mmCIF file of N, CA and C in Angstrom:
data_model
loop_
_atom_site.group_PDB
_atom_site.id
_atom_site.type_symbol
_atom_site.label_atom_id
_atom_site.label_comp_id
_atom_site.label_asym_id
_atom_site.label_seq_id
_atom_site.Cartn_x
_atom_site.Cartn_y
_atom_site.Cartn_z
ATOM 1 N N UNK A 51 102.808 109.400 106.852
ATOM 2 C CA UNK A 51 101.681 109.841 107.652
ATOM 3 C C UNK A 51 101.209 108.652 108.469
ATOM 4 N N UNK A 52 101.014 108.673 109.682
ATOM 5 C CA UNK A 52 100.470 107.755 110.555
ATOM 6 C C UNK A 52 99.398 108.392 111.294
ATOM 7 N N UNK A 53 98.595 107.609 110.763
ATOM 8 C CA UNK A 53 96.659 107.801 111.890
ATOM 9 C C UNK A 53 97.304 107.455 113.225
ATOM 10 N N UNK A 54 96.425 107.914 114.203
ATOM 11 C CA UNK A 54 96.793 107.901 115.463
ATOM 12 C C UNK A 54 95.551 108.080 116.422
ATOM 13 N N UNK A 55 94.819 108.080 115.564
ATOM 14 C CA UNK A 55 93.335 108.631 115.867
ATOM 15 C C UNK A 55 92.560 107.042 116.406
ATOM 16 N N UNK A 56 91.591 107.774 117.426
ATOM 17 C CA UNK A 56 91.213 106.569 118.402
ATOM 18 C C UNK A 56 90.059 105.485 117.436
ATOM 19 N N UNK A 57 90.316 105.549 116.194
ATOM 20 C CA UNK A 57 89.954 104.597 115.413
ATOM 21 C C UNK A 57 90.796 103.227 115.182
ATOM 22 N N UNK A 58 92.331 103.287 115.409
ATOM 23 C CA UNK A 58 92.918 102.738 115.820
ATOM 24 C C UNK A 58 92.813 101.985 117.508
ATOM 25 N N UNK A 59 92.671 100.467 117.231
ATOM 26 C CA UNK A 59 92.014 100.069 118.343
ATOM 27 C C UNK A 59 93.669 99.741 119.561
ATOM 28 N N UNK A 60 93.530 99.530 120.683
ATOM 29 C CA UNK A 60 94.285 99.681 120.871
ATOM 30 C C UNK A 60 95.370 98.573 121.088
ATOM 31 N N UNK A 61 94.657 97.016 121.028
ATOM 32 C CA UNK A 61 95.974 96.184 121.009
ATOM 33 C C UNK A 61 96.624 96.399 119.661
ATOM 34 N N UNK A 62 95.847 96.866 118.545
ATOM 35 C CA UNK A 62 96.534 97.576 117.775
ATOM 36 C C UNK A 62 98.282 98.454 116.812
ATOM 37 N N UNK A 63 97.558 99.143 118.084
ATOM 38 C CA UNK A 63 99.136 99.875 118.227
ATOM 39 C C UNK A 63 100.286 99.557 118.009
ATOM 40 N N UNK A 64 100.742 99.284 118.933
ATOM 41 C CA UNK A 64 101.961 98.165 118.970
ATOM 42 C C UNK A 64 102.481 97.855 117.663
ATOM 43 N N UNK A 65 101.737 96.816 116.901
ATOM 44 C CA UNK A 65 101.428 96.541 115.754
ATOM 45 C C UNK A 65 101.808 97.263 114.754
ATOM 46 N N UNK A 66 101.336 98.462 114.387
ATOM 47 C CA UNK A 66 101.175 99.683 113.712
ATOM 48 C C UNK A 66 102.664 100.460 114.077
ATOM 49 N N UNK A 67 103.005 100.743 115.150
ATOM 50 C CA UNK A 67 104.161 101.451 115.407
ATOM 51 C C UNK A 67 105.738 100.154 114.765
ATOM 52 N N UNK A 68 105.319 99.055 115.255
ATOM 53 C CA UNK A 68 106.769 98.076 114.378
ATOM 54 C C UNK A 68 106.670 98.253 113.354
ATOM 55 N N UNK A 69 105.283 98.118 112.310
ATOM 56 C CA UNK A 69 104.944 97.753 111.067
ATOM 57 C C UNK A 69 105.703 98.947 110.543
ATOM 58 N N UNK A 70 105.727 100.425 111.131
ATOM 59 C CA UNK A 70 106.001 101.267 110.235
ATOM 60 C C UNK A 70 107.287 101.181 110.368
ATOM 61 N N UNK A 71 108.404 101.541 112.013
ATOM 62 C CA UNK A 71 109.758 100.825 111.898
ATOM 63 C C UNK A 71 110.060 100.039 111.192
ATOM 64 N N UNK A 72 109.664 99.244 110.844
ATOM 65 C CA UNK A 72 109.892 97.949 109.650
ATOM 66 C C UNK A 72 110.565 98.370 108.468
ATOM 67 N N UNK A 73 109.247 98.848 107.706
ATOM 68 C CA UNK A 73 108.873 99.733 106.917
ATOM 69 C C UNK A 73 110.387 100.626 106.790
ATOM 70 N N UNK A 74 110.673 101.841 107.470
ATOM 71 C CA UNK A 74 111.260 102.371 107.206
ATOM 72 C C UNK A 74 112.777 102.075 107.304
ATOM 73 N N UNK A 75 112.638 101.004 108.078
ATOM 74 C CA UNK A 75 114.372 100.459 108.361
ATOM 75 C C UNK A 75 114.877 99.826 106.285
ATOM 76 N N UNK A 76 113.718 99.714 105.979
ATOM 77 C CA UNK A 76 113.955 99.246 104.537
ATOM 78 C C UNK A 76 114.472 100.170 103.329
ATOM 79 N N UNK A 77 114.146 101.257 103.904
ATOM 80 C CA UNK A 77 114.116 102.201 103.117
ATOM 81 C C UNK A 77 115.954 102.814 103.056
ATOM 82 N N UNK A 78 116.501 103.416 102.233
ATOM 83 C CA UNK A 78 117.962 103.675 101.770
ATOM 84 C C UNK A 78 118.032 105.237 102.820
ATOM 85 N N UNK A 79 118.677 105.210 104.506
ATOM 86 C CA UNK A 79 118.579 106.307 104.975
ATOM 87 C C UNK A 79 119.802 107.438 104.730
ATOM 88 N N UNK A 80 120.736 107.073 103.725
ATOM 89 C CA UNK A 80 121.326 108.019 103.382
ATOM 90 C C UNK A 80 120.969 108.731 101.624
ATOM 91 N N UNK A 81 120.201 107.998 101.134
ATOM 92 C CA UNK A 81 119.591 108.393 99.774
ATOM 93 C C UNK A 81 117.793 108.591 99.816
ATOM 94 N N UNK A 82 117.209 108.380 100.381
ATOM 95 C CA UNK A 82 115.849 108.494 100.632
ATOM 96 C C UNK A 82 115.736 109.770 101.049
ATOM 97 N N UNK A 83 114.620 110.331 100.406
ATOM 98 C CA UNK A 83 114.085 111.391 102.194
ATOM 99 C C UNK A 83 113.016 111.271 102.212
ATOM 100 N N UNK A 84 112.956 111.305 103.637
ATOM 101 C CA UNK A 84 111.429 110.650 104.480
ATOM 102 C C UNK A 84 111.203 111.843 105.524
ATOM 103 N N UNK A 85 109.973 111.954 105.493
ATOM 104 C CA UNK A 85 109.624 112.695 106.953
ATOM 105 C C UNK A 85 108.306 111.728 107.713
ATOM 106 N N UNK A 86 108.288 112.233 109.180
ATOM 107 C CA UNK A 86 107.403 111.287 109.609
ATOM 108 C C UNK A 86 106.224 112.550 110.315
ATOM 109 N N UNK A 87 105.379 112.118 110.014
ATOM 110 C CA UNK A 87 104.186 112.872 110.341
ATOM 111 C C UNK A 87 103.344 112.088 111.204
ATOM 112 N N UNK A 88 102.475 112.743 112.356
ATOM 113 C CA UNK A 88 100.848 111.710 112.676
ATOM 114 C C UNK A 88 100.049 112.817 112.881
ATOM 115 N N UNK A 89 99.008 111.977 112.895
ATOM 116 C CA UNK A 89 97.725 112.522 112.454
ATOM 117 C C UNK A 89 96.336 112.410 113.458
ATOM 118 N N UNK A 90 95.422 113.164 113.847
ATOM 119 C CA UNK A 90 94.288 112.791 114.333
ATOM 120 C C UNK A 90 93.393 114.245 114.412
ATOM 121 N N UNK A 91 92.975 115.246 115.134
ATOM 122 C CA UNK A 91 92.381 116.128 115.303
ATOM 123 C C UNK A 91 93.255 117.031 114.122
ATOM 124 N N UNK A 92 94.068 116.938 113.926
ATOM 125 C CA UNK A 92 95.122 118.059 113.256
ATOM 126 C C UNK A 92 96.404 117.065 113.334
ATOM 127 N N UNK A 93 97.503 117.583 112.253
ATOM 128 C CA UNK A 93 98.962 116.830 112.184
ATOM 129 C C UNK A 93 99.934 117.477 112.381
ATOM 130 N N UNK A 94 100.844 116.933 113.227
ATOM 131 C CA UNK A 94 102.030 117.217 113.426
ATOM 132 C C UNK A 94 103.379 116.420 113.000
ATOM 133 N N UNK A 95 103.807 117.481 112.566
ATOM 134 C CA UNK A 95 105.380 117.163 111.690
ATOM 135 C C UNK A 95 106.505 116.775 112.965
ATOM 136 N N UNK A 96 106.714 115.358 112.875
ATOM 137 C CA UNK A 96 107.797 115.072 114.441
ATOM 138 C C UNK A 96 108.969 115.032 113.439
ATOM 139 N N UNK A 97 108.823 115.123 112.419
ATOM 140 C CA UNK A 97 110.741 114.836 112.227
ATOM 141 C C UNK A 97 110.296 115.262 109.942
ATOM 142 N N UNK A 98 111.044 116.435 110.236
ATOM 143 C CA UNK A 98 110.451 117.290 108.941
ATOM 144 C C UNK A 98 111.551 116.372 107.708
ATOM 145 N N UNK A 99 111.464 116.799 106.703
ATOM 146 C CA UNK A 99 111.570 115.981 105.511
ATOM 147 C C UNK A 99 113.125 116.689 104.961
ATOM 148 N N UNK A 100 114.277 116.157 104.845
ATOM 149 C CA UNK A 100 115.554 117.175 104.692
ATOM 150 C C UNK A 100 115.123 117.989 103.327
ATOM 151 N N UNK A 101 115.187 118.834 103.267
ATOM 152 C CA UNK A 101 114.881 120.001 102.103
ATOM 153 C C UNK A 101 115.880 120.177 101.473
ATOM 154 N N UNK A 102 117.922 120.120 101.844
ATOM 155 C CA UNK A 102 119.070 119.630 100.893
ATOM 156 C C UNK A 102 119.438 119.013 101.638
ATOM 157 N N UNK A 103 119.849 118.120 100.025
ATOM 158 C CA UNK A 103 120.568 116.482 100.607
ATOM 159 C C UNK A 103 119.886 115.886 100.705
ATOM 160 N N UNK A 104 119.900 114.728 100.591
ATOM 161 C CA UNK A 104 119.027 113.466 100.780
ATOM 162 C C UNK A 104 119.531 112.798 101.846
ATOM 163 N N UNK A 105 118.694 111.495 102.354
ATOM 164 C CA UNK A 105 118.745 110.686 103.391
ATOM 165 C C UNK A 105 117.734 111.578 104.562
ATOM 166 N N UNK A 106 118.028 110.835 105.625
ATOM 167 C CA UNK A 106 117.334 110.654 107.192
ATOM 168 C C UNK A 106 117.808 110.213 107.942
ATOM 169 N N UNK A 107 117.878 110.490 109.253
ATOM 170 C CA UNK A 107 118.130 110.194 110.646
ATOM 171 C C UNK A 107 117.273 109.033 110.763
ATOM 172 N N UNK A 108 117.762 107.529 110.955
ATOM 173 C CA UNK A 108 116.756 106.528 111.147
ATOM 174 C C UNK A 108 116.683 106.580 112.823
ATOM 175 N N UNK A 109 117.747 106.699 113.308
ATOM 176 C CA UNK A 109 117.423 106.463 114.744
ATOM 177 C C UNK A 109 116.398 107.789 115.256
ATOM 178 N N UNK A 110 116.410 108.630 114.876
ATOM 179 C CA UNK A 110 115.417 110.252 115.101
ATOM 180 C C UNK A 110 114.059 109.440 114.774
ATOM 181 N N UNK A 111 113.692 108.856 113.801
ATOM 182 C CA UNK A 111 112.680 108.174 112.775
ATOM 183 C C UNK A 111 112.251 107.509 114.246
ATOM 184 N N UNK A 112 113.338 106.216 114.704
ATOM 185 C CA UNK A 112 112.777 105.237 115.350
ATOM 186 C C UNK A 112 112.590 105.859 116.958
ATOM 187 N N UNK A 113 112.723 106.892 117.076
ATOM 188 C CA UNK A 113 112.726 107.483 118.398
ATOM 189 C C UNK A 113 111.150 107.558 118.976
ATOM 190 N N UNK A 114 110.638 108.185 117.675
ATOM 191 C CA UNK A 114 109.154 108.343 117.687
ATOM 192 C C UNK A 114 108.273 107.338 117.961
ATOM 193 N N UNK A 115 108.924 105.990 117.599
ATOM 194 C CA UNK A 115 107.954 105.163 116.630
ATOM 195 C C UNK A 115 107.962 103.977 118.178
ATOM 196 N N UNK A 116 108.868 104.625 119.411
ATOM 197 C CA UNK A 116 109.511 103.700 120.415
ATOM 198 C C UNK A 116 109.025 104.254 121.836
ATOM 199 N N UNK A 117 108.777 103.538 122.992
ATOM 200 C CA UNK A 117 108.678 104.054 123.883
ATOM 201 C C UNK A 117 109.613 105.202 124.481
ATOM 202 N N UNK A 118 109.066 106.037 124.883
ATOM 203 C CA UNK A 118 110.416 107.226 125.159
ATOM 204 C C UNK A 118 109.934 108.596 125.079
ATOM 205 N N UNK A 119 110.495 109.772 125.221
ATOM 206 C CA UNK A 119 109.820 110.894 125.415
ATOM 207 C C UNK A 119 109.385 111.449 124.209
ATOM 208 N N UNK A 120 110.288 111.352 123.170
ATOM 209 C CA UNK A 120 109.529 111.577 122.049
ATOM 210 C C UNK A 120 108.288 110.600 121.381
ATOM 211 N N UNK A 121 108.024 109.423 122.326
ATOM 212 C CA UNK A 121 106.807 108.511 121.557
ATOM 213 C C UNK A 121 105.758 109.150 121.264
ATOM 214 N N UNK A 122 105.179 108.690 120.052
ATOM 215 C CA UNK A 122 103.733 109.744 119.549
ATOM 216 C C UNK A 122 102.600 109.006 120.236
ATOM 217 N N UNK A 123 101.580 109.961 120.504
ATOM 218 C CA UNK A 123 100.513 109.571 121.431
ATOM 219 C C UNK A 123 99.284 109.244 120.768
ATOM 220 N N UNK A 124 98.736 108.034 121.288
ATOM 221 C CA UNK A 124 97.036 108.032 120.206
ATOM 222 C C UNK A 124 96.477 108.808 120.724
ATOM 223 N N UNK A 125 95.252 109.044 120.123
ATOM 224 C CA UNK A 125 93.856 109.915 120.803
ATOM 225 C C UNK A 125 93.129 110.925 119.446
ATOM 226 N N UNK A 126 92.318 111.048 119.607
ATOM 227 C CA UNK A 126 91.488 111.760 118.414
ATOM 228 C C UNK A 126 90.720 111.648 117.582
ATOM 229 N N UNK A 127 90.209 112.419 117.194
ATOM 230 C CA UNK A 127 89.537 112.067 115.691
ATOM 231 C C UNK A 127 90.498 112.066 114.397
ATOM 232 N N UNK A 128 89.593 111.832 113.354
ATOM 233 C CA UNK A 128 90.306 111.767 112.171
ATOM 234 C C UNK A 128 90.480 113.422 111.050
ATOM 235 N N UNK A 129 91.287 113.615 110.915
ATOM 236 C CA UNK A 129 91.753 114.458 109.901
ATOM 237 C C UNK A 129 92.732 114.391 109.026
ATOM 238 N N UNK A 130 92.394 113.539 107.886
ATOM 239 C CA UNK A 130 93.002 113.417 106.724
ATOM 240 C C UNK A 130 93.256 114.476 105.921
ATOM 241 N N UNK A 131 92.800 115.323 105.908
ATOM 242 C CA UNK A 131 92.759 115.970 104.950
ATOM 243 C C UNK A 131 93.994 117.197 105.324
ATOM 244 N N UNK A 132 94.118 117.530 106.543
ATOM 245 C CA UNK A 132 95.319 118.316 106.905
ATOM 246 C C UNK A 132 96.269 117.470 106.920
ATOM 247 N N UNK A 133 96.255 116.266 106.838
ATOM 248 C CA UNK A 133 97.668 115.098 107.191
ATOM 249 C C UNK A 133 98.243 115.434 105.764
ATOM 250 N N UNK A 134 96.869 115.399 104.572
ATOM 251 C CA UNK A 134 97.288 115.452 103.303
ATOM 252 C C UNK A 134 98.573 117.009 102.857
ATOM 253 N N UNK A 135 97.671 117.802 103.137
ATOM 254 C CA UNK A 135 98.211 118.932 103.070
ATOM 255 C C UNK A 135 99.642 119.170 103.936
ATOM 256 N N UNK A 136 99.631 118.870 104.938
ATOM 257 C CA UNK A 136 101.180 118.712 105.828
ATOM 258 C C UNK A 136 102.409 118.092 104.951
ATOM 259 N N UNK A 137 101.457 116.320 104.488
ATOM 260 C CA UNK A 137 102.529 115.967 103.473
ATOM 261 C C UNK A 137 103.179 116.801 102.266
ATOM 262 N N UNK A 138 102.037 117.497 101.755
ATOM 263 C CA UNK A 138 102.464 118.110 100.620
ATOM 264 C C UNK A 138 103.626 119.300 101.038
ATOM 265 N N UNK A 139 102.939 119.800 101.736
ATOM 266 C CA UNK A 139 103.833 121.062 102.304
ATOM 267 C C UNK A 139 105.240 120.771 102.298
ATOM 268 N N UNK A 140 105.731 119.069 103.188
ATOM 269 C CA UNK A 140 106.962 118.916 103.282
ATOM 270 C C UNK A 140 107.688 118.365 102.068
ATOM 271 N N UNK A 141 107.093 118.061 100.974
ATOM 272 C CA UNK A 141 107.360 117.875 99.497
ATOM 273 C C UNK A 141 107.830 118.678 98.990
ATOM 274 N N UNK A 142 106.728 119.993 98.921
ATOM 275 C CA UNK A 142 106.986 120.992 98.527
ATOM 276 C C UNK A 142 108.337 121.994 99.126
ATOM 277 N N UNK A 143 108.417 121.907 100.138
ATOM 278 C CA UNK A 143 110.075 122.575 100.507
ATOM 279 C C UNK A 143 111.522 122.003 100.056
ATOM 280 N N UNK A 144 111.211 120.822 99.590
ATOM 281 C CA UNK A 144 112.650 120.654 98.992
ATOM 282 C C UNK A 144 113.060 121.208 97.971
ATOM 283 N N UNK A 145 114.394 121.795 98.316
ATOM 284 C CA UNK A 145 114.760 122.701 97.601
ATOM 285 C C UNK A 145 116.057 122.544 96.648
ATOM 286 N N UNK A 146 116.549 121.456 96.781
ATOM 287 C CA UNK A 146 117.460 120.670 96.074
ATOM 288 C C UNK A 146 117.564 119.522 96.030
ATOM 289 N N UNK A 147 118.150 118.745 94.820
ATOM 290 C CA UNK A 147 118.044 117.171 94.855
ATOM 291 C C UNK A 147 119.581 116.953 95.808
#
């Protein structure tokens, strides 16, 4: 889940978008599963969580996280509480290990 919400200041950013690339380049993308979510007025699921099979698309991951048409946009308020529920949701659909 990534805030995106204009509480996030904006030299910021930048910052926040490597930190999480970072982050996920660490992570095992053929044994992990990850989904990437952001968050602000309401959340949207940019890249859903594999439900069979494990692993992730890191370059799909870093598409988001990069200048480009899929880059995620700041702006908003805060809503945690649907970010919460989104996460769960994509937890909850896996349907095999």
């Amino acid at each position: 889940m990534l805030d995106v919400t204009t509480s996030i200041a904006a030299s910021d950013r930048p910052k926040l978008l490597a930190q999480t690339k970072y982050f996920i380049s660490k992570l095992d993308a053929a044994n992990d599963r990850v989904a990437l979510l952001h968050f602000a007025n309401g959340t949207e699921v940019d890249v859903p969580i594999r439900t069979t099979g494990k692993g992730f698309d890191l370059g799909v991951m870093n598409s988001y996280l990069s200048p480009g048409p899929n880059e995620i946009k700041f702006g908003g308020n805060t809503n945690f509480s649907e970010a919460l529920y989104q996460a769960r949701a994509q937890l909850d659909s896996i349907t095999s290990n």
